[in-house]
């Protein structure tokens, strides 16, 4: 008898949208397109861009027909989108607390502060992990995105309750620095505790334990910045060692430094 | 033609006279695999764009490229391009929403894939509810059929970390799929013997 994991894997294998890559052969361009870099045919030019720059020599009549076709297609698309939207809103099931918390972590991993804020209820209680309000949580998420931070929920327990549900999750995490250093996802014993009500998050508490991560990853990166870009330290840290500045300007610097750090570590390993 | 970009091409040609040939070989060997990788994650037209961008990146980096494991490297580049597009789409959608337009979920724009059967639709729906990292590690293993070492190269983690992530993701997939899948698929033999699905 197959295990439930085997059955799930087989089901996913069968749902592969492109089981045979050869079926896509019709769109393959000639490699010479990339080998000659000219202004007219840049290798970075997308097929969409190429489609919007047709070769000259078309007749006005043909161009008019094309415009009418594109306009008709656009109308069909808009009508289709409205119908799809109406259908989706009618059949959408309410999100479970587990779905809400996972979506929250996904947005955090994607560095999407706006989506993160939209998931919080008004006046949500935010505490721990360097954030104390929905605004700081959002800017911190942008920072996580800038340095490739990824949080993986390991085990979640839901408490009782119908109106409000408490969800307590242990997690493992890594970022671009740790991955470059070849360090696996770290579980320092930290945890997230959510309170979910009506599909939104009323409370988010982050118990961020860093006993392993701090010396193995954080300190390595900060030392590298100190050695190579000491002038940037006050731009990214408010105390020269431990507290990240997560404004948009600082996040851009964090990202630049991260890219350079990763390239240097990978080149030396 | 003068200009820094052209100059860079000339410089590359001097440094590596075989770059063109190597690129052509890599392109012929891996273009369809990269296109399929993208088409499993984004819409067909976006997949073509991203694949072309990935090979443009490869061409620009031919002089420093280690061809030992080109496919995971190309997948990694494509994954980065897909993430960038998703982020840009999300920002655009948020802006449109702020301006009072009809907001569209960011992922809808890029996650349109051809679904052949109702069961596949359900399975893909469940897959879409897993975390992005779970989805990616599962796709790399089950659809791209990469071994853990190559999955690690794509995701930028060690082989054992990739194995752990895959193990956990499979368990979560099975948990989420269990309500819609039979506990065990009947074999043809058991049906012949009077077994019931």
GROMACS .gro file of C-alpha atoms in nm:
model
  466
    1UNK     CA    1   0.000   0.000   0.000
    2UNK     CA    2   0.133   0.340  -0.096
    3UNK     CA    3   0.192   0.600   0.175
    4UNK     CA    4  -0.002   0.925   0.166
    5UNK     CA    5   0.323   1.104   0.072
    6UNK     CA    6   0.377   0.873  -0.227
    7UNK     CA    7   0.019   0.927  -0.341
    8UNK     CA    8   0.054   1.304  -0.308
    9UNK     CA    9   0.383   1.304  -0.501
   10UNK     CA   10   0.231   1.093  -0.777
   11UNK     CA   11  -0.073   1.324  -0.798
   12UNK     CA   12   0.155   1.624  -0.828
   13UNK     CA   13   0.366   1.449  -1.091
   14UNK     CA   14   0.053   1.386  -1.298
   15UNK     CA   15  -0.054   1.750  -1.264
   16UNK     CA   16   0.266   1.875  -1.426
   17UNK     CA   17   0.144   2.147  -1.665
   18UNK     CA   18   0.436   2.083  -1.904
   19UNK     CA   19   0.522   1.712  -1.881
   20UNK     CA   20   0.712   1.719  -2.208
   21UNK     CA   21   0.940   2.021  -2.273
   22UNK     CA   22   0.968   1.916  -2.640
   23UNK     CA   23   0.605   2.026  -2.684
   24UNK     CA   24   0.729   2.386  -2.650
   25UNK     CA   25   0.980   2.362  -2.934
   26UNK     CA   26   0.777   2.591  -3.162
   27UNK     CA   27   0.889   2.905  -2.975
   28UNK     CA   28   1.261   2.832  -2.969
   29UNK     CA   29   1.462   3.113  -3.128
   30UNK     CA   30   1.790   3.075  -3.307
   31UNK     CA   31   2.082   3.127  -3.067
   32UNK     CA   32   2.238   3.379  -3.308
   33UNK     CA   33   1.984   3.631  -3.176
   34UNK     CA   34   2.187   3.644  -2.856
   35UNK     CA   35   2.528   3.638  -3.017
   36UNK     CA   36   2.487   3.965  -3.207
   37UNK     CA   37   2.423   4.248  -2.969
   38UNK     CA   38   2.289   4.538  -3.170
   39UNK     CA   39   2.060   4.819  -3.080
   40UNK     CA   40   1.786   4.672  -3.297
   41UNK     CA   41   1.798   4.321  -3.153
   42UNK     CA   42   1.917   4.331  -2.795
   43UNK     CA   43   1.940   3.990  -2.628
   44UNK     CA   44   1.749   4.131  -2.334
   45UNK     CA   45   1.460   4.233  -2.559
   46UNK     CA   46   1.160   4.027  -2.464
   47UNK     CA   47   0.932   3.858  -2.714
   48UNK     CA   48   0.660   4.096  -2.597
   49UNK     CA   49   0.882   4.392  -2.676
   50UNK     CA   50   0.964   4.242  -3.013
   51UNK     CA   51   0.595   4.197  -3.083
   52UNK     CA   52   0.534   4.566  -3.017
   53UNK     CA   53   0.808   4.661  -3.264
   54UNK     CA   54   0.691   4.499  -3.590
   55UNK     CA   55   0.911   4.518  -3.895
   56UNK     CA   56   0.858   4.820  -4.115
   57UNK     CA   57   0.679   4.784  -4.449
   58UNK     CA   58   0.334   4.703  -4.312
   59UNK     CA   59   0.047   4.858  -4.501
   60UNK     CA   60  -0.181   5.105  -4.317
   61UNK     CA   61  -0.474   4.875  -4.394
   62UNK     CA   62  -0.310   4.582  -4.228
   63UNK     CA   63  -0.217   4.801  -3.930
   64UNK     CA   64  -0.581   4.913  -3.893
   65UNK     CA   65  -0.698   4.552  -3.896
   66UNK     CA   66  -0.441   4.468  -3.632
   67UNK     CA   67  -0.553   4.758  -3.413
   68UNK     CA   68  -0.917   4.646  -3.440
   69UNK     CA   69  -0.816   4.291  -3.350
   70UNK     CA   70  -0.616   4.407  -3.047
   71UNK     CA   71  -0.907   4.628  -2.932
   72UNK     CA   72  -1.152   4.338  -2.964
   73UNK     CA   73  -0.915   4.113  -2.774
   74UNK     CA   74  -0.880   4.372  -2.497
   75UNK     CA   75  -1.260   4.396  -2.461
   76UNK     CA   76  -1.286   4.016  -2.434
   77UNK     CA   77  -1.011   4.015  -2.172
   78UNK     CA   78  -1.178   4.283  -1.958
   79UNK     CA   79  -1.519   4.110  -1.973
   80UNK     CA   80  -1.353   3.778  -1.889
   81UNK     CA   81  -1.168   3.933  -1.594
   82UNK     CA   82  -1.492   4.081  -1.454
   83UNK     CA   83  -1.673   3.747  -1.483
   84UNK     CA   84  -1.380   3.564  -1.323
   85UNK     CA   85  -1.370   3.819  -1.038
   86UNK     CA   86  -1.744   3.786  -0.972
   87UNK     CA   87  -1.725   3.405  -0.979
   88UNK     CA   88  -1.424   3.402  -0.749
   89UNK     CA   89  -1.590   3.626  -0.490
   90UNK     CA   90  -1.903   3.409  -0.495
   91UNK     CA   91  -1.726   3.076  -0.447
   92UNK     CA   92  -1.435   3.180  -0.222
   93UNK     CA   93  -1.416   2.982   0.100
   94UNK     CA   94  -1.324   3.162   0.423
   95UNK     CA   95  -0.951   3.143   0.495
   96UNK     CA   96  -0.854   2.917   0.786
   97UNK     CA   97  -0.616   3.050   1.057
   98UNK     CA   98  -0.345   2.826   0.908
   99UNK     CA   99  -0.399   2.981   0.563
  100UNK     CA  100  -0.386   3.332   0.708
  101UNK     CA  101  -0.063   3.272   0.899
  102UNK     CA  102   0.102   3.104   0.600
  103UNK     CA  103   0.000   3.391   0.371
  104UNK     CA  104   0.146   3.632   0.625
  105UNK     CA  105   0.479   3.447   0.626
  106UNK     CA  106   0.478   3.428   0.245
  107UNK     CA  107   0.435   3.806   0.222
  108UNK     CA  108   0.713   3.851   0.477
  109UNK     CA  109   0.940   3.621   0.276
  110UNK     CA  110   0.854   3.812  -0.042
  111UNK     CA  111   0.950   4.141   0.126
  112UNK     CA  112   0.598   4.265   0.055
  113UNK     CA  113   0.529   4.511   0.337
  114UNK     CA  114   0.207   4.638   0.181
  115UNK     CA  115   0.044   4.296   0.163
  116UNK     CA  116   0.166   4.225   0.513
  117UNK     CA  117   0.001   4.540   0.649
  118UNK     CA  118  -0.323   4.456   0.466
  119UNK     CA  119  -0.343   4.127   0.657
  120UNK     CA  120  -0.335   4.301   0.996
  121UNK     CA  121  -0.656   4.413   1.161
  122UNK     CA  122  -0.681   4.777   1.264
  123UNK     CA  123  -0.480   4.848   1.579
  124UNK     CA  124  -0.318   4.503   1.567
  125UNK     CA  125  -0.080   4.426   1.853
  126UNK     CA  126   0.275   4.382   1.725
  127UNK     CA  127   0.559   4.286   1.954
  128UNK     CA  128   0.910   4.143   1.934
  129UNK     CA  129   1.166   4.068   1.667
  130UNK     CA  130   1.246   4.436   1.621
  131UNK     CA  131   0.894   4.550   1.531
  132UNK     CA  132   0.640   4.722   1.751
  133UNK     CA  133   0.378   4.848   1.503
  134UNK     CA  134   0.230   4.756   1.168
  135UNK     CA  135   0.445   5.030   1.009
  136UNK     CA  136   0.773   4.893   1.147
  137UNK     CA  137   0.662   4.541   1.061
  138UNK     CA  138   0.609   4.648   0.699
  139UNK     CA  139   0.943   4.826   0.665
  140UNK     CA  140   1.111   4.530   0.833
  141UNK     CA  141   0.951   4.299   0.575
  142UNK     CA  142   1.101   4.512   0.298
  143UNK     CA  143   1.435   4.470   0.472
  144UNK     CA  144   1.387   4.093   0.490
  145UNK     CA  145   1.321   4.099   0.116
  146UNK     CA  146   1.636   4.306   0.055
  147UNK     CA  147   1.860   4.051   0.227
  148UNK     CA  148   1.671   3.742   0.107
  149UNK     CA  149   1.544   3.638   0.448
  150UNK     CA  150   1.322   3.333   0.443
  151UNK     CA  151   1.113   3.199   0.728
  152UNK     CA  152   0.976   2.846   0.718
  153UNK     CA  153   0.702   2.748   0.959
  154UNK     CA  154   0.803   2.415   1.109
  155UNK     CA  155   0.528   2.316   1.355
  156UNK     CA  156   0.212   2.511   1.423
  157UNK     CA  157  -0.038   2.450   1.701
  158UNK     CA  158  -0.380   2.605   1.700
  159UNK     CA  159  -0.548   2.687   2.028
  160UNK     CA  160  -0.920   2.648   2.089
  161UNK     CA  161  -1.161   2.925   2.004
  162UNK     CA  162  -1.412   3.010   1.739
  163UNK     CA  163  -1.412   3.391   1.723
  164UNK     CA  164  -1.036   3.417   1.778
  165UNK     CA  165  -0.774   3.149   1.724
  166UNK     CA  166  -0.424   3.157   1.864
  167UNK     CA  167  -0.164   2.995   1.637
  168UNK     CA  168   0.179   2.922   1.780
  169UNK     CA  169   0.449   2.824   1.529
  170UNK     CA  170   0.811   2.728   1.562
  171UNK     CA  171   1.018   2.825   1.261
  172UNK     CA  172   1.352   2.783   1.085
  173UNK     CA  173   1.512   3.065   0.892
  174UNK     CA  174   1.797   3.162   0.665
  175UNK     CA  175   1.894   3.452   0.442
  176UNK     CA  176   2.124   3.533   0.151
  177UNK     CA  177   2.424   3.563   0.385
  178UNK     CA  178   2.375   3.224   0.552
  179UNK     CA  179   2.303   3.053   0.222
  180UNK     CA  180   2.621   3.198   0.072
  181UNK     CA  181   2.811   3.075   0.378
  182UNK     CA  182   2.668   2.726   0.325
  183UNK     CA  183   2.476   2.728   0.652
  184UNK     CA  184   2.150   2.538   0.659
  185UNK     CA  185   1.823   2.685   0.783
  186UNK     CA  186   1.862   2.758   1.152
  187UNK     CA  187   1.610   2.680   1.423
  188UNK     CA  188   1.722   2.865   1.734
  189UNK     CA  189   1.401   2.791   1.924
  190UNK     CA  190   1.230   3.109   1.809
  191UNK     CA  191   0.855   3.120   1.758
  192UNK     CA  192   0.572   3.325   1.611
  193UNK     CA  193   0.245   3.359   1.797
  194UNK     CA  194  -0.054   3.489   1.602
  195UNK     CA  195  -0.409   3.568   1.703
  196UNK     CA  196  -0.634   3.533   1.400
  197UNK     CA  197  -0.992   3.661   1.385
  198UNK     CA  198  -1.219   3.708   1.083
  199UNK     CA  199  -0.937   3.621   0.845
  200UNK     CA  200  -0.707   3.895   0.976
  201UNK     CA  201  -0.426   3.902   1.228
  202UNK     CA  202  -0.511   4.077   1.552
  203UNK     CA  203  -0.181   4.008   1.721
  204UNK     CA  204   0.165   3.903   1.609
  205UNK     CA  205   0.439   3.829   1.860
  206UNK     CA  206   0.785   3.725   1.746
  207UNK     CA  207   1.013   3.553   1.995
  208UNK     CA  208   1.337   3.583   1.798
  209UNK     CA  209   1.608   3.362   1.946
  210UNK     CA  210   1.948   3.415   1.783
  211UNK     CA  211   2.198   3.213   1.982
  212UNK     CA  212   2.319   3.026   1.672
  213UNK     CA  213   2.233   3.270   1.396
  214UNK     CA  214   2.392   3.575   1.552
  215UNK     CA  215   2.754   3.455   1.578
  216UNK     CA  216   2.745   3.231   1.270
  217UNK     CA  217   2.582   3.471   1.025
  218UNK     CA  218   2.499   3.819   1.151
  219UNK     CA  219   2.841   3.884   1.304
  220UNK     CA  220   3.016   3.756   0.991
  221UNK     CA  221   2.822   3.993   0.767
  222UNK     CA  222   2.861   4.295   0.995
  223UNK     CA  223   3.234   4.229   1.027
  224UNK     CA  224   3.260   4.211   0.648
  225UNK     CA  225   3.080   4.546   0.616
  226UNK     CA  226   3.309   4.696   0.878
  227UNK     CA  227   3.616   4.571   0.691
  228UNK     CA  228   3.501   4.666   0.342
  229UNK     CA  229   3.246   4.947   0.366
  230UNK     CA  230   3.285   5.104   0.708
  231UNK     CA  231   3.131   5.427   0.578
  232UNK     CA  232   2.802   5.241   0.526
  233UNK     CA  233   2.774   5.114   0.884
  234UNK     CA  234   2.589   5.422   1.018
  235UNK     CA  235   2.359   5.403   0.715
  236UNK     CA  236   2.242   5.049   0.792
  237UNK     CA  237   2.289   5.013   1.170
  238UNK     CA  238   2.173   5.247   1.443
  239UNK     CA  239   2.422   5.118   1.701
  240UNK     CA  240   2.723   4.993   1.501
  241UNK     CA  241   2.653   4.630   1.577
  242UNK     CA  242   2.308   4.509   1.631
  243UNK     CA  243   2.009   4.715   1.528
  244UNK     CA  244   1.917   4.737   1.162
  245UNK     CA  245   1.785   5.057   1.007
  246UNK     CA  246   1.503   4.953   0.774
  247UNK     CA  247   1.408   5.268   0.589
  248UNK     CA  248   1.372   5.241   0.211
  249UNK     CA  249   1.709   5.416   0.163
  250UNK     CA  250   1.884   5.187   0.411
  251UNK     CA  251   1.721   4.879   0.259
  252UNK     CA  252   1.866   4.969  -0.080
  253UNK     CA  253   2.213   4.980   0.079
  254UNK     CA  254   2.147   4.651   0.262
  255UNK     CA  255   2.062   4.495  -0.073
  256UNK     CA  256   2.372   4.629  -0.248
  257UNK     CA  257   2.599   4.511   0.033
  258UNK     CA  258   2.428   4.171   0.038
  259UNK     CA  259   2.480   4.119  -0.334
  260UNK     CA  260   2.848   4.207  -0.300
  261UNK     CA  261   2.893   3.992   0.010
  262UNK     CA  262   2.731   3.689  -0.154
  263UNK     CA  263   2.940   3.730  -0.470
  264UNK     CA  264   3.260   3.758  -0.267
  265UNK     CA  265   3.184   3.456  -0.048
  266UNK     CA  266   3.082   3.244  -0.346
  267UNK     CA  267   3.390   3.346  -0.540
  268UNK     CA  268   3.618   3.252  -0.252
  269UNK     CA  269   3.456   2.916  -0.181
  270UNK     CA  270   2.920   5.009  -3.368
  271UNK     CA  271   3.098   5.189  -3.083
  272UNK     CA  272   2.986   5.189  -2.722
  273UNK     CA  273   3.063   5.012  -2.397
  274UNK     CA  274   2.833   4.716  -2.458
  275UNK     CA  275   2.984   4.636  -2.795
  276UNK     CA  276   3.329   4.680  -2.644
  277UNK     CA  277   3.244   4.428  -2.377
  278UNK     CA  278   3.141   4.177  -2.643
  279UNK     CA  279   3.473   4.227  -2.822
  280UNK     CA  280   3.662   4.187  -2.498
  281UNK     CA  281   3.478   3.864  -2.425
  282UNK     CA  282   3.558   3.737  -2.771
  283UNK     CA  283   3.927   3.803  -2.709
  284UNK     CA  284   3.923   3.639  -2.367
  285UNK     CA  285   3.721   3.338  -2.473
  286UNK     CA  286   3.716   3.275  -2.848
  287UNK     CA  287   3.495   2.970  -2.792
  288UNK     CA  288   3.222   3.165  -2.611
  289UNK     CA  289   2.990   3.167  -2.912
  290UNK     CA  290   3.024   2.797  -2.964
  291UNK     CA  291   2.981   2.717  -2.594
  292UNK     CA  292   2.675   2.941  -2.572
  293UNK     CA  293   2.517   2.782  -2.879
  294UNK     CA  294   2.572   2.437  -2.732
  295UNK     CA  295   2.424   2.534  -2.394
  296UNK     CA  296   2.132   2.704  -2.564
  297UNK     CA  297   2.049   2.400  -2.776
  298UNK     CA  298   2.083   2.165  -2.482
  299UNK     CA  299   1.885   2.359  -2.221
  300UNK     CA  300   1.652   2.613  -2.381
  301UNK     CA  301   1.345   2.388  -2.375
  302UNK     CA  302   1.411   2.270  -2.020
  303UNK     CA  303   1.433   2.630  -1.898
  304UNK     CA  304   1.123   2.726  -2.096
  305UNK     CA  305   0.933   2.432  -1.944
  306UNK     CA  306   1.058   2.532  -1.598
  307UNK     CA  307   0.916   2.882  -1.651
  308UNK     CA  308   0.593   2.761  -1.813
  309UNK     CA  309   0.527   2.550  -1.503
  310UNK     CA  310   0.535   2.864  -1.291
  311UNK     CA  311   0.410   3.155  -1.500
  312UNK     CA  312   0.196   3.218  -1.806
  313UNK     CA  313   0.324   3.100  -2.143
  314UNK     CA  314   0.408   3.445  -2.280
  315UNK     CA  315   0.590   3.539  -1.960
  316UNK     CA  316   0.772   3.207  -1.969
  317UNK     CA  317   0.912   3.288  -2.312
  318UNK     CA  318   1.022   3.635  -2.200
  319UNK     CA  319   1.188   3.507  -1.884
  320UNK     CA  320   1.363   3.223  -2.067
  321UNK     CA  321   1.506   3.470  -2.318
  322UNK     CA  322   1.615   3.698  -2.035
  323UNK     CA  323   1.781   3.404  -1.858
  324UNK     CA  324   1.982   3.318  -2.169
  325UNK     CA  325   2.069   3.684  -2.215
  326UNK     CA  326   2.212   3.673  -1.860
  327UNK     CA  327   2.401   3.356  -1.950
  328UNK     CA  328   2.547   3.525  -2.259
  329UNK     CA  329   2.658   3.828  -2.059
  330UNK     CA  330   2.829   3.601  -1.805
  331UNK     CA  331   2.983   3.350  -2.045
  332UNK     CA  332   3.333   3.467  -1.955
  333UNK     CA  333   3.285   3.375  -1.587
  334UNK     CA  334   3.045   3.086  -1.629
  335UNK     CA  335   3.128   2.742  -1.496
  336UNK     CA  336   2.953   2.498  -1.727
  337UNK     CA  337   2.977   2.208  -1.484
  338UNK     CA  338   2.609   2.231  -1.385
  339UNK     CA  339   2.446   2.476  -1.624
  340UNK     CA  340   2.084   2.372  -1.582
  341UNK     CA  341   2.051   2.443  -1.206
  342UNK     CA  342   2.236   2.771  -1.269
  343UNK     CA  343   1.986   2.866  -1.542
  344UNK     CA  344   1.693   2.761  -1.321
  345UNK     CA  345   1.831   2.980  -1.045
  346UNK     CA  346   1.856   3.279  -1.279
  347UNK     CA  347   1.502   3.215  -1.407
  348UNK     CA  348   1.371   3.185  -1.051
  349UNK     CA  349   1.524   3.522  -0.965
  350UNK     CA  350   1.366   3.680  -1.273
  351UNK     CA  351   1.026   3.530  -1.185
  352UNK     CA  352   1.052   3.666  -0.829
  353UNK     CA  353   1.145   4.010  -0.960
  354UNK     CA  354   0.844   4.012  -1.190
  355UNK     CA  355   0.611   3.898  -0.913
  356UNK     CA  356   0.738   4.178  -0.692
  357UNK     CA  357   0.696   4.434  -0.970
  358UNK     CA  358   0.346   4.304  -1.048
  359UNK     CA  359   0.250   4.325  -0.682
  360UNK     CA  360   0.370   4.685  -0.663
  361UNK     CA  361   0.178   4.774  -0.978
  362UNK     CA  362  -0.136   4.603  -0.848
  363UNK     CA  363  -0.105   4.789  -0.517
  364UNK     CA  364  -0.064   5.117  -0.701
  365UNK     CA  365  -0.363   5.047  -0.927
  366UNK     CA  366  -0.565   4.954  -0.620
  367UNK     CA  367  -0.460   5.276  -0.444
  368UNK     CA  368  -0.559   5.478  -0.747
  369UNK     CA  369  -0.906   5.327  -0.730
  370UNK     CA  370  -0.871   5.093  -1.023
  371UNK     CA  371  -0.988   4.736  -1.021
  372UNK     CA  372  -0.710   4.569  -0.822
  373UNK     CA  373  -0.593   4.233  -0.939
  374UNK     CA  374  -0.418   3.979  -0.724
  375UNK     CA  375  -0.053   3.995  -0.816
  376UNK     CA  376  -0.004   3.623  -0.859
  377UNK     CA  377  -0.300   3.594  -1.099
  378UNK     CA  378  -0.097   3.772  -1.361
  379UNK     CA  379   0.185   3.525  -1.361
  380UNK     CA  380   0.055   3.199  -1.224
  381UNK     CA  381  -0.169   3.109  -1.514
  382UNK     CA  382  -0.084   2.759  -1.625
  383UNK     CA  383  -0.264   2.520  -1.854
  384UNK     CA  384  -0.460   2.270  -1.650
  385UNK     CA  385  -0.560   1.956  -1.829
  386UNK     CA  386  -0.788   1.776  -1.585
  387UNK     CA  387  -1.016   1.861  -1.295
  388UNK     CA  388  -0.801   1.654  -1.058
  389UNK     CA  389  -0.495   1.847  -1.171
  390UNK     CA  390  -0.678   2.171  -1.101
  391UNK     CA  391  -0.745   2.054  -0.746
  392UNK     CA  392  -0.388   1.938  -0.694
  393UNK     CA  393  -0.248   2.265  -0.830
  394UNK     CA  394  -0.492   2.456  -0.609
  395UNK     CA  395  -0.360   2.275  -0.302
  396UNK     CA  396  -0.003   2.326  -0.418
  397UNK     CA  397  -0.071   2.698  -0.450
  398UNK     CA  398  -0.177   2.714  -0.084
  399UNK     CA  399   0.162   2.589   0.036
  400UNK     CA  400   0.436   2.841   0.110
  401UNK     CA  401   0.637   2.965  -0.186
  402UNK     CA  402   0.945   2.783  -0.064
  403UNK     CA  403   0.754   2.454  -0.028
  404UNK     CA  404   0.605   2.495  -0.376
  405UNK     CA  405   0.943   2.559  -0.533
  406UNK     CA  406   1.125   2.269  -0.372
  407UNK     CA  407   0.839   2.033  -0.467
  408UNK     CA  408   0.831   2.153  -0.829
  409UNK     CA  409   1.208   2.120  -0.862
  410UNK     CA  410   1.198   1.765  -0.732
  411UNK     CA  411   0.877   1.633  -0.889
  412UNK     CA  412   0.841   1.830  -1.211
  413UNK     CA  413   1.202   1.916  -1.295
  414UNK     CA  414   1.316   1.584  -1.143
  415UNK     CA  415   1.629   1.737  -0.995
  416UNK     CA  416   1.831   1.552  -0.731
  417UNK     CA  417   1.875   1.719  -0.393
  418UNK     CA  418   2.224   1.845  -0.478
  419UNK     CA  419   2.093   2.036  -0.781
  420UNK     CA  420   1.791   2.161  -0.586
  421UNK     CA  421   2.042   2.304  -0.339
  422UNK     CA  422   2.221   2.481  -0.625
  423UNK     CA  423   1.897   2.639  -0.746
  424UNK     CA  424   1.782   2.745  -0.400
  425UNK     CA  425   2.123   2.844  -0.276
  426UNK     CA  426   2.137   2.598   0.011
  427UNK     CA  427   2.327   2.280   0.096
  428UNK     CA  428   2.222   1.935  -0.024
  429UNK     CA  429   2.110   1.826   0.321
  430UNK     CA  430   1.911   2.147   0.367
  431UNK     CA  431   1.742   2.080   0.032
  432UNK     CA  432   1.663   1.725   0.142
  433UNK     CA  433   1.514   1.850   0.468
  434UNK     CA  434   1.307   2.114   0.293
  435UNK     CA  435   1.182   1.859   0.043
  436UNK     CA  436   1.094   1.609   0.314
  437UNK     CA  437   0.895   1.867   0.509
  438UNK     CA  438   0.727   2.003   0.195
  439UNK     CA  439   0.618   1.654   0.085
  440UNK     CA  440   0.462   1.593   0.425
  441UNK     CA  441   0.274   1.921   0.410
  442UNK     CA  442   0.158   1.847   0.054
  443UNK     CA  443   0.030   1.506   0.163
  444UNK     CA  444  -0.154   1.660   0.460
  445UNK     CA  445  -0.323   1.917   0.240
  446UNK     CA  446  -0.403   1.670  -0.037
  447UNK     CA  447  -0.536   1.393   0.187
  448UNK     CA  448  -0.901   1.518   0.181
  449UNK     CA  449  -0.918   1.503  -0.199
  450UNK     CA  450  -0.707   1.198  -0.280
  451UNK     CA  451  -0.796   0.831  -0.224
  452UNK     CA  452  -0.586   0.668   0.047
  453UNK     CA  453  -0.445   0.419  -0.203
  454UNK     CA  454  -0.482   0.392  -0.578
  455UNK     CA  455  -0.610   0.045  -0.675
  456UNK     CA  456  -0.379  -0.155  -0.894
  457UNK     CA  457  -0.519  -0.307  -1.217
  458UNK     CA  458  -0.467  -0.646  -1.060
  459UNK     CA  459  -0.678  -0.572  -0.754
  460UNK     CA  460  -0.961  -0.448  -0.978
  461UNK     CA  461  -0.946  -0.768  -1.181
  462UNK     CA  462  -0.967  -0.964  -0.859
  463UNK     CA  463  -1.281  -0.782  -0.760
  464UNK     CA  464  -1.120  -0.497  -0.570
  465UNK     CA  465  -1.300  -0.165  -0.556
  466UNK     CA  466  -1.152   0.179  -0.609
   0.00000   0.00000   0.00000
